[in-house]
XYZ file of N, CA and C in Angstrom:
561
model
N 63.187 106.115 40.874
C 63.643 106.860 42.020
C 63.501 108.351 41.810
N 62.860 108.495 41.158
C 62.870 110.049 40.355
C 62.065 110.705 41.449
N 60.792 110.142 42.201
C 60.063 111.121 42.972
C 60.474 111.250 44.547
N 62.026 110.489 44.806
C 62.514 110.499 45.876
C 62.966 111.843 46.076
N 63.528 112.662 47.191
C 64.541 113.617 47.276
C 65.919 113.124 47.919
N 66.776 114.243 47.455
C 67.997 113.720 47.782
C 68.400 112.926 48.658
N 69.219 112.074 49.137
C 69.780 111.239 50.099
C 70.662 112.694 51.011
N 70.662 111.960 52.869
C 71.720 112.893 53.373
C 72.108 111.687 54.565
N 73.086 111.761 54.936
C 73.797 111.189 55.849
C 73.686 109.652 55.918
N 73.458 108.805 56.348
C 73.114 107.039 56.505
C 72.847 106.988 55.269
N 71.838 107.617 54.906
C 71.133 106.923 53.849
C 72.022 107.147 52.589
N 72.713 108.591 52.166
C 73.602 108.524 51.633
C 74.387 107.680 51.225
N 75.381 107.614 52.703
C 76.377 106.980 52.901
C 76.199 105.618 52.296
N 74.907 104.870 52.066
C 74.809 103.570 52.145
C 74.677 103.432 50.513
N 73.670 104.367 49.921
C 73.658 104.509 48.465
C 74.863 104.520 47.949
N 75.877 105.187 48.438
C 76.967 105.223 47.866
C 77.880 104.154 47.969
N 78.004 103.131 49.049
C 78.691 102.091 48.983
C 77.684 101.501 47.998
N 76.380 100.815 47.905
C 75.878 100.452 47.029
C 76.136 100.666 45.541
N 76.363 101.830 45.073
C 76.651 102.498 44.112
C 78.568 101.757 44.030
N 79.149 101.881 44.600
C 80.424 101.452 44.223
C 80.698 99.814 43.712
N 79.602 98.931 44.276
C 79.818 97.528 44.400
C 79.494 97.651 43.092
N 78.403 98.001 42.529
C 77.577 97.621 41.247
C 78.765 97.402 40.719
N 78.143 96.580 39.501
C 79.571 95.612 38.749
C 79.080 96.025 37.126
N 79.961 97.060 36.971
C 79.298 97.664 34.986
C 79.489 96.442 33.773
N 80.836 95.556 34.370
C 81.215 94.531 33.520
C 80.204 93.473 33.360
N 79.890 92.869 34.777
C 78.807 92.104 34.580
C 77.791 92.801 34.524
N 76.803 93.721 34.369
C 76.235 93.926 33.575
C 75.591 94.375 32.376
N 77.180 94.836 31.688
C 77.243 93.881 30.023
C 77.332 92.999 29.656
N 77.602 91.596 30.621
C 77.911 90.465 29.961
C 76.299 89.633 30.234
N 75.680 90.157 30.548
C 74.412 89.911 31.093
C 73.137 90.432 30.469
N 73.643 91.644 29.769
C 72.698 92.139 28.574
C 73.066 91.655 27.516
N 74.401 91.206 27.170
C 74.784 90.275 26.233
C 73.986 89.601 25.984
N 74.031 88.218 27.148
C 73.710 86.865 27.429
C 71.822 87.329 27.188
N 71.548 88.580 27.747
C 69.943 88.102 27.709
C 69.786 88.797 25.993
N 70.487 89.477 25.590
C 70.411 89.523 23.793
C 70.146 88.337 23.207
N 71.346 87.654 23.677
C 71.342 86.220 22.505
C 69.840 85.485 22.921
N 69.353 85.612 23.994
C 68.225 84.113 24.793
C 67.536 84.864 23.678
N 67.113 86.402 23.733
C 65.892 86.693 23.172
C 66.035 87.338 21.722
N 67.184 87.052 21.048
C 67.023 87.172 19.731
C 67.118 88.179 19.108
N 67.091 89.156 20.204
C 67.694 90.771 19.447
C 68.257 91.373 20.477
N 68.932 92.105 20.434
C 70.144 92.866 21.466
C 68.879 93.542 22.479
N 69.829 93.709 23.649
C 69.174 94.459 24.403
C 68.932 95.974 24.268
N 67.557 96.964 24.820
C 67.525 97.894 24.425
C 68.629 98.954 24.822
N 69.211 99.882 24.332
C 69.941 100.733 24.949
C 69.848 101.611 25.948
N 68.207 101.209 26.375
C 67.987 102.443 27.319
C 68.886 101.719 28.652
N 68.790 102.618 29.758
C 69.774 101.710 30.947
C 69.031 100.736 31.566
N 69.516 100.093 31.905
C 69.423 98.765 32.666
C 68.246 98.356 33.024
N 68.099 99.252 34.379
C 66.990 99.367 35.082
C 65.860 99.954 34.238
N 66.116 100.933 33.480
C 65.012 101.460 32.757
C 64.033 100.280 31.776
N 65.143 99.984 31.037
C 64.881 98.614 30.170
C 63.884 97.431 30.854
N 64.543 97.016 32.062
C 63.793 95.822 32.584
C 62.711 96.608 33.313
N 62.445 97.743 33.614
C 61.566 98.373 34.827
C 59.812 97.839 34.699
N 59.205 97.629 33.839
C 57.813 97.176 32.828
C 57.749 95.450 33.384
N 58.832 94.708 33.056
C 58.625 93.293 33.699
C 58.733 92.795 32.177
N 58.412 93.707 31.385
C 57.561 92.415 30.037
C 59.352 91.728 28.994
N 60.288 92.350 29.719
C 61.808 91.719 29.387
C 61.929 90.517 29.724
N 61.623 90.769 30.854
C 62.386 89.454 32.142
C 61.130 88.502 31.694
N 59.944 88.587 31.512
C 58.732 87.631 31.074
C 59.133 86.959 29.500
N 59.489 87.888 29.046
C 60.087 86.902 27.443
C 61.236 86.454 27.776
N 62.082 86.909 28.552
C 63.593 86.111 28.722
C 63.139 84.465 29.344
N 62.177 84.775 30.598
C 62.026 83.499 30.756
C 61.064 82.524 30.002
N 59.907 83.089 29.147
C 59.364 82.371 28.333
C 60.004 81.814 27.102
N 61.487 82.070 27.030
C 62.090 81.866 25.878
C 63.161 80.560 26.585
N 63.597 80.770 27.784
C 64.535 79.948 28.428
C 63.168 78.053 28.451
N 61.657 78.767 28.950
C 61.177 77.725 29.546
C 59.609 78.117 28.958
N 59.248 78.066 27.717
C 57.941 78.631 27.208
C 56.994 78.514 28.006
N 55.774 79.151 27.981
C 54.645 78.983 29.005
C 55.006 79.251 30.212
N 56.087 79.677 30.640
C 56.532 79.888 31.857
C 55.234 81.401 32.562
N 55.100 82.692 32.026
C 54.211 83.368 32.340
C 53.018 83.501 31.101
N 51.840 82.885 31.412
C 51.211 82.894 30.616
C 50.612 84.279 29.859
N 50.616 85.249 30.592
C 50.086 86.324 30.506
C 51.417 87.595 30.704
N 51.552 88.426 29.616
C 52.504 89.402 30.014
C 51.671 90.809 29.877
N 51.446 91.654 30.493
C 51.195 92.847 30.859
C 51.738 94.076 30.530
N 51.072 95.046 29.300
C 51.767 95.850 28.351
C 51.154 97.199 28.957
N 50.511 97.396 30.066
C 50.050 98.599 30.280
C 51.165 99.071 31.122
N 50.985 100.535 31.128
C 51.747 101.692 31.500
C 51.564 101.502 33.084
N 50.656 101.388 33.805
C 50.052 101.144 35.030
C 51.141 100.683 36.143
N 51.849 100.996 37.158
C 52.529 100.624 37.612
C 52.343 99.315 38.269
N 51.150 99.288 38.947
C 50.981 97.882 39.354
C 50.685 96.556 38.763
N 50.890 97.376 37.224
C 50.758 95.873 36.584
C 52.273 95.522 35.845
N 52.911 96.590 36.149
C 54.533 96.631 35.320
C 55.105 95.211 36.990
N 54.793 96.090 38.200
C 55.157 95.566 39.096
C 54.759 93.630 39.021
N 53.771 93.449 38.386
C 52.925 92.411 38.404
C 53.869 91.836 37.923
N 53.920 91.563 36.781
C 55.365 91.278 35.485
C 56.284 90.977 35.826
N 56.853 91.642 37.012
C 58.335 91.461 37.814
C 57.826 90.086 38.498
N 56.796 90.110 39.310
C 56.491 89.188 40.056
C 56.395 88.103 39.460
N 55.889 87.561 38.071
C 55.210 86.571 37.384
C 56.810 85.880 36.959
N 57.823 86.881 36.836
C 58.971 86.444 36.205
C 59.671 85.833 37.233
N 59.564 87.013 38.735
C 60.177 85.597 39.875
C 59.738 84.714 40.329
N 58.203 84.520 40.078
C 57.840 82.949 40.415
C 58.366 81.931 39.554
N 58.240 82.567 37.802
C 58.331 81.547 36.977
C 59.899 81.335 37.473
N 61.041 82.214 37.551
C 62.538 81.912 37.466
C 62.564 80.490 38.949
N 61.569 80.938 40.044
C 61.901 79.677 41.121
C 62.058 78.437 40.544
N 60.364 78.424 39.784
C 59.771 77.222 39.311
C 61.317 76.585 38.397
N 61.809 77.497 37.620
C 62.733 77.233 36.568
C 63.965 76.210 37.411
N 64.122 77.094 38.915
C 65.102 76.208 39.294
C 66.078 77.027 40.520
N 65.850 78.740 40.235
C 66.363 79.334 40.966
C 66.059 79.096 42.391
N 67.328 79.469 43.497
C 66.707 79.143 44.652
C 65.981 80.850 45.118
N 65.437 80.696 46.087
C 64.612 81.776 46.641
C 65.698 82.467 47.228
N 67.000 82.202 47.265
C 67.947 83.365 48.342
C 68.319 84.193 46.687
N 68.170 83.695 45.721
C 68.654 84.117 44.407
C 68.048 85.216 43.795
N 66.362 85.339 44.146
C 65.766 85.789 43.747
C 65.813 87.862 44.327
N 65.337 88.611 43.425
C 65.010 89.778 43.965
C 63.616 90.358 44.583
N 63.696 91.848 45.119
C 62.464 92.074 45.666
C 61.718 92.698 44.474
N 60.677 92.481 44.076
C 60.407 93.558 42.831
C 60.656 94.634 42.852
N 60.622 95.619 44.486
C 60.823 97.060 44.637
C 62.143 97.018 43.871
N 63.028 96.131 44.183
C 64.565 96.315 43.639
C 64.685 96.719 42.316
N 64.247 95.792 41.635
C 63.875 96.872 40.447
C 63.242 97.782 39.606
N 62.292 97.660 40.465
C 61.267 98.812 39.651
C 61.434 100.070 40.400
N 61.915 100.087 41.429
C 62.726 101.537 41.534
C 63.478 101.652 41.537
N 64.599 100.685 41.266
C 66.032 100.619 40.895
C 67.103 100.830 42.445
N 66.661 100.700 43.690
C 66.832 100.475 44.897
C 68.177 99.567 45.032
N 67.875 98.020 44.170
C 68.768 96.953 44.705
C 69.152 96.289 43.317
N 69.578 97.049 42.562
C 70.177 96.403 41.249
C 70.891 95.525 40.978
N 71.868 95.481 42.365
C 73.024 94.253 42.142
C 72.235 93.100 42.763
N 70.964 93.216 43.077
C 70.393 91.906 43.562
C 70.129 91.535 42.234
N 69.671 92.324 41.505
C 68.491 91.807 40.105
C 69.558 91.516 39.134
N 70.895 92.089 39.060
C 72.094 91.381 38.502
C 72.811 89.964 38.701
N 72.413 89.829 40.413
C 72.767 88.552 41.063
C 71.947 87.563 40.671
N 70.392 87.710 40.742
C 69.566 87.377 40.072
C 69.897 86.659 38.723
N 69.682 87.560 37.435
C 69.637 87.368 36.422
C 71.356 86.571 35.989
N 72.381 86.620 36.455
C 73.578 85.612 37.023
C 73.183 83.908 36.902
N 72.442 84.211 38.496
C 72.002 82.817 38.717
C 71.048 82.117 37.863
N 70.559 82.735 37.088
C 69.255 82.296 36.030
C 70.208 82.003 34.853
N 71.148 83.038 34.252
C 71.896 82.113 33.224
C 72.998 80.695 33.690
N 73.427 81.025 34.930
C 74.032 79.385 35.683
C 72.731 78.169 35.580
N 71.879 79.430 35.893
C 70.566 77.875 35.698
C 70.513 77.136 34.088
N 70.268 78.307 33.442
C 70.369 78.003 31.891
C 71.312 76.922 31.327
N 72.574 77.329 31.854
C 73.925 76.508 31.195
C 73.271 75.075 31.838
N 73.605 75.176 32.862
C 73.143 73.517 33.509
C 71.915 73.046 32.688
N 70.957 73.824 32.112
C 69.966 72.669 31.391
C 69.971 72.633 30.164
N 71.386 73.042 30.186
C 71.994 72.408 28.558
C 72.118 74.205 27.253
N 71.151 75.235 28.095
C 71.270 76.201 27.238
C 72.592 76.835 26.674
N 73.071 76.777 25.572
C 74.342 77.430 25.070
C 73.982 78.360 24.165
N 75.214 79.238 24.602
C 75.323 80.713 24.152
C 76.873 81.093 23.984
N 76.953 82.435 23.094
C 78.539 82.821 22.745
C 78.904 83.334 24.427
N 77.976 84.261 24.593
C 78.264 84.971 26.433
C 78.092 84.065 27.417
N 79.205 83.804 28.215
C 78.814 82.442 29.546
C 78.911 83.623 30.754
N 78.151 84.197 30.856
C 77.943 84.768 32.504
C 77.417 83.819 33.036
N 78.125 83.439 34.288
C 77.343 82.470 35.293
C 77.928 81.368 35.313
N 77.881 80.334 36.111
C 78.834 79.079 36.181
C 77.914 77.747 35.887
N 78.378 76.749 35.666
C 77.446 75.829 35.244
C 77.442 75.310 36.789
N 76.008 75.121 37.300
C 75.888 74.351 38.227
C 76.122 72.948 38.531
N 76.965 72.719 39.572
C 76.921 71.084 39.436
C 76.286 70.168 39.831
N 75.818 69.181 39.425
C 74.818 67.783 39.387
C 75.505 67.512 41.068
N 74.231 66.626 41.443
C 74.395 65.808 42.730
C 75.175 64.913 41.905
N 76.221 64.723 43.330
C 77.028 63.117 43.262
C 76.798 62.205 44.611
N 76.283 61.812 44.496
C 75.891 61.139 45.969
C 76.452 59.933 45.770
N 77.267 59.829 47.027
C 78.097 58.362 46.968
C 77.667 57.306 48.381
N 77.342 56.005 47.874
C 76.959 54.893 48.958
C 78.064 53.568 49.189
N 78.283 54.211 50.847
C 79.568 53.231 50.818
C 79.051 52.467 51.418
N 80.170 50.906 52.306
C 79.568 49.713 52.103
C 79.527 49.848 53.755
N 78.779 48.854 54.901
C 79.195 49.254 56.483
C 80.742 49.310 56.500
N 81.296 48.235 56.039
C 82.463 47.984 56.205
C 83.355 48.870 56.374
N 83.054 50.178 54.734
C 84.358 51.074 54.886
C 83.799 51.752 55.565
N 82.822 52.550 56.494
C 82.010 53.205 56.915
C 82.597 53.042 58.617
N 82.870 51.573 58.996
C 83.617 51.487 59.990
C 84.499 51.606 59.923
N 85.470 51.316 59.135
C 86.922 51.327 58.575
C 87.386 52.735 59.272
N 86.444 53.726 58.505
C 87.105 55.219 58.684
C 86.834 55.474 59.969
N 85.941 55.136 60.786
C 85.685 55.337 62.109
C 87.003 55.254 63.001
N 88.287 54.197 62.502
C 89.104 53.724 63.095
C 90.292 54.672 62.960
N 90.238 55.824 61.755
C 90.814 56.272 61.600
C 91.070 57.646 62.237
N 91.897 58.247 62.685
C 91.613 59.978 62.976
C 92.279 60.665 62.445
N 91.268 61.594 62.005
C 91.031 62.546 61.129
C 92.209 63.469 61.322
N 93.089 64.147 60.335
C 94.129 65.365 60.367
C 93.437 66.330 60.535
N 92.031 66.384 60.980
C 91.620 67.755 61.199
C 91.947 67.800 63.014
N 91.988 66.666 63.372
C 91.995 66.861 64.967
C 93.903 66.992 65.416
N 93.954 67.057 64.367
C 96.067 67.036 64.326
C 96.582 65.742 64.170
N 97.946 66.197 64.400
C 99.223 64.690 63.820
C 99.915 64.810 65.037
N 99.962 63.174 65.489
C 100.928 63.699 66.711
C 102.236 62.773 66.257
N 102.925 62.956 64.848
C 103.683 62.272 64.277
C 105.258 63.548 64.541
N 105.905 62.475 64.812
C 107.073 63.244 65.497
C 107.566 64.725 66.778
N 106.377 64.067 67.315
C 106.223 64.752 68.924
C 107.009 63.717 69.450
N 107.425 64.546 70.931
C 108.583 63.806 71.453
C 108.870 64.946 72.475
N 109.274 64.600 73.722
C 109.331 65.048 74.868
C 110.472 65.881 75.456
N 111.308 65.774 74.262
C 112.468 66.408 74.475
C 112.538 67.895 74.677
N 112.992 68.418 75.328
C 113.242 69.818 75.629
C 111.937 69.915 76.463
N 111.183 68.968 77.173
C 110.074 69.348 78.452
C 110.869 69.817 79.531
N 110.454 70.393 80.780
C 110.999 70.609 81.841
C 109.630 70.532 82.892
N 110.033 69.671 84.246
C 108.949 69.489 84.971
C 108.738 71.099 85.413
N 107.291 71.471 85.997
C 107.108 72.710 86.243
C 107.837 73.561 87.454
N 108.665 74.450 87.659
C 109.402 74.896 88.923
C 110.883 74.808 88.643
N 111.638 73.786 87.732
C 112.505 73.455 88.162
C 113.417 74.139 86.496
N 114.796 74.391 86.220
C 115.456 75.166 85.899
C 115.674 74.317 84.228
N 115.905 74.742 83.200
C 116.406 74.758 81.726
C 117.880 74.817 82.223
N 118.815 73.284 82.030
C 120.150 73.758 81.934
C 120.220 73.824 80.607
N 121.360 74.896 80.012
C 121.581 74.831 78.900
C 123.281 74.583 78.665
């Protein structure tokens, strides 16, 4: 974002709510978590700086799912740093992520939408845990398995017979204290 000029009004305004959401906690527990996948701590430079190249997020996922990007891209060249980003969100789909999970590459390579690429990299260690990956750092939740349940016609009609407490209880209604319309409440 360096060759932008300052923000003024909307656009401001919006950077700056953006700027407040970012979450500093989770993303230490997330440079943690991608330390341990790849075997040496993360670099100290910041965040965005660190992942900005692609060739992070390409070993994080070649380490989660090998062969995942066959090719990682070490030139300085922006459109091939950009490339890198890309190769890592196809491979993370393939891995399991859904596509609402995923980021825009602009997001991070100009550092625009960070808490996406945090949300992101979240959902990729939830992916991890679920396929068994363990680590000391648990950012992310273990996803849960389908349970799909097959009932028989029988109970299937059964419940048909039943109605539902979402449509209400008409258990201890009672007419008392009605008054036909027009006519007076003695008390």
């Amino acid at each position: 974002m360096s060759n932008r000029g300052p923000l003024y009004g909307l656009s401001a305004e919006i950077a700056r709510k953006q700027a407040a959401k970012y979450d500093h906690d989770l993303e230490r527990q997330v440079r943690l978590w991608m330390g341990e996948i790849l075997g040496e701590p993360f670099p100290d430079a910041g965040f965005q700086e660190a992942m900005k190249d692609g060739t992070l997020l390409c070993n994080l996922i070649n380490k989660l799912e090998p062969g995942s990007v066959k090719k990682i891209k070490t030139s300085k060249v922006p459109f091939m740093q950009m490339e890198n980003i890309s190769q890592f969100l196809q491979a993370a789909e393939r891995y399991g992520l859904k596509r609402t999970d995923l980021f825009q590459t602009v997001d991070l390579y100009e550092g625009k939408g960070m808490n996406a690429v945090l949300d992101c990299l979240l959902a990729l260690a939830s992916q991890a845990k679920t396929k068994g990956v363990v680590t000391q750092s648990n950012p992310g939740v273990k996803v849960a398995a389908k349970n799909e349940r097959n009932f028989s016609e029988e109970v299937l009609n059964q419940s048909k017979m039943e109605i539902s407490l979402q449509y209400g209880s008409n258990k201890g209604a009672t007419q008392s204290g009605m008054t036909a319309p027009g006519t007076y409440r003695h008390l």
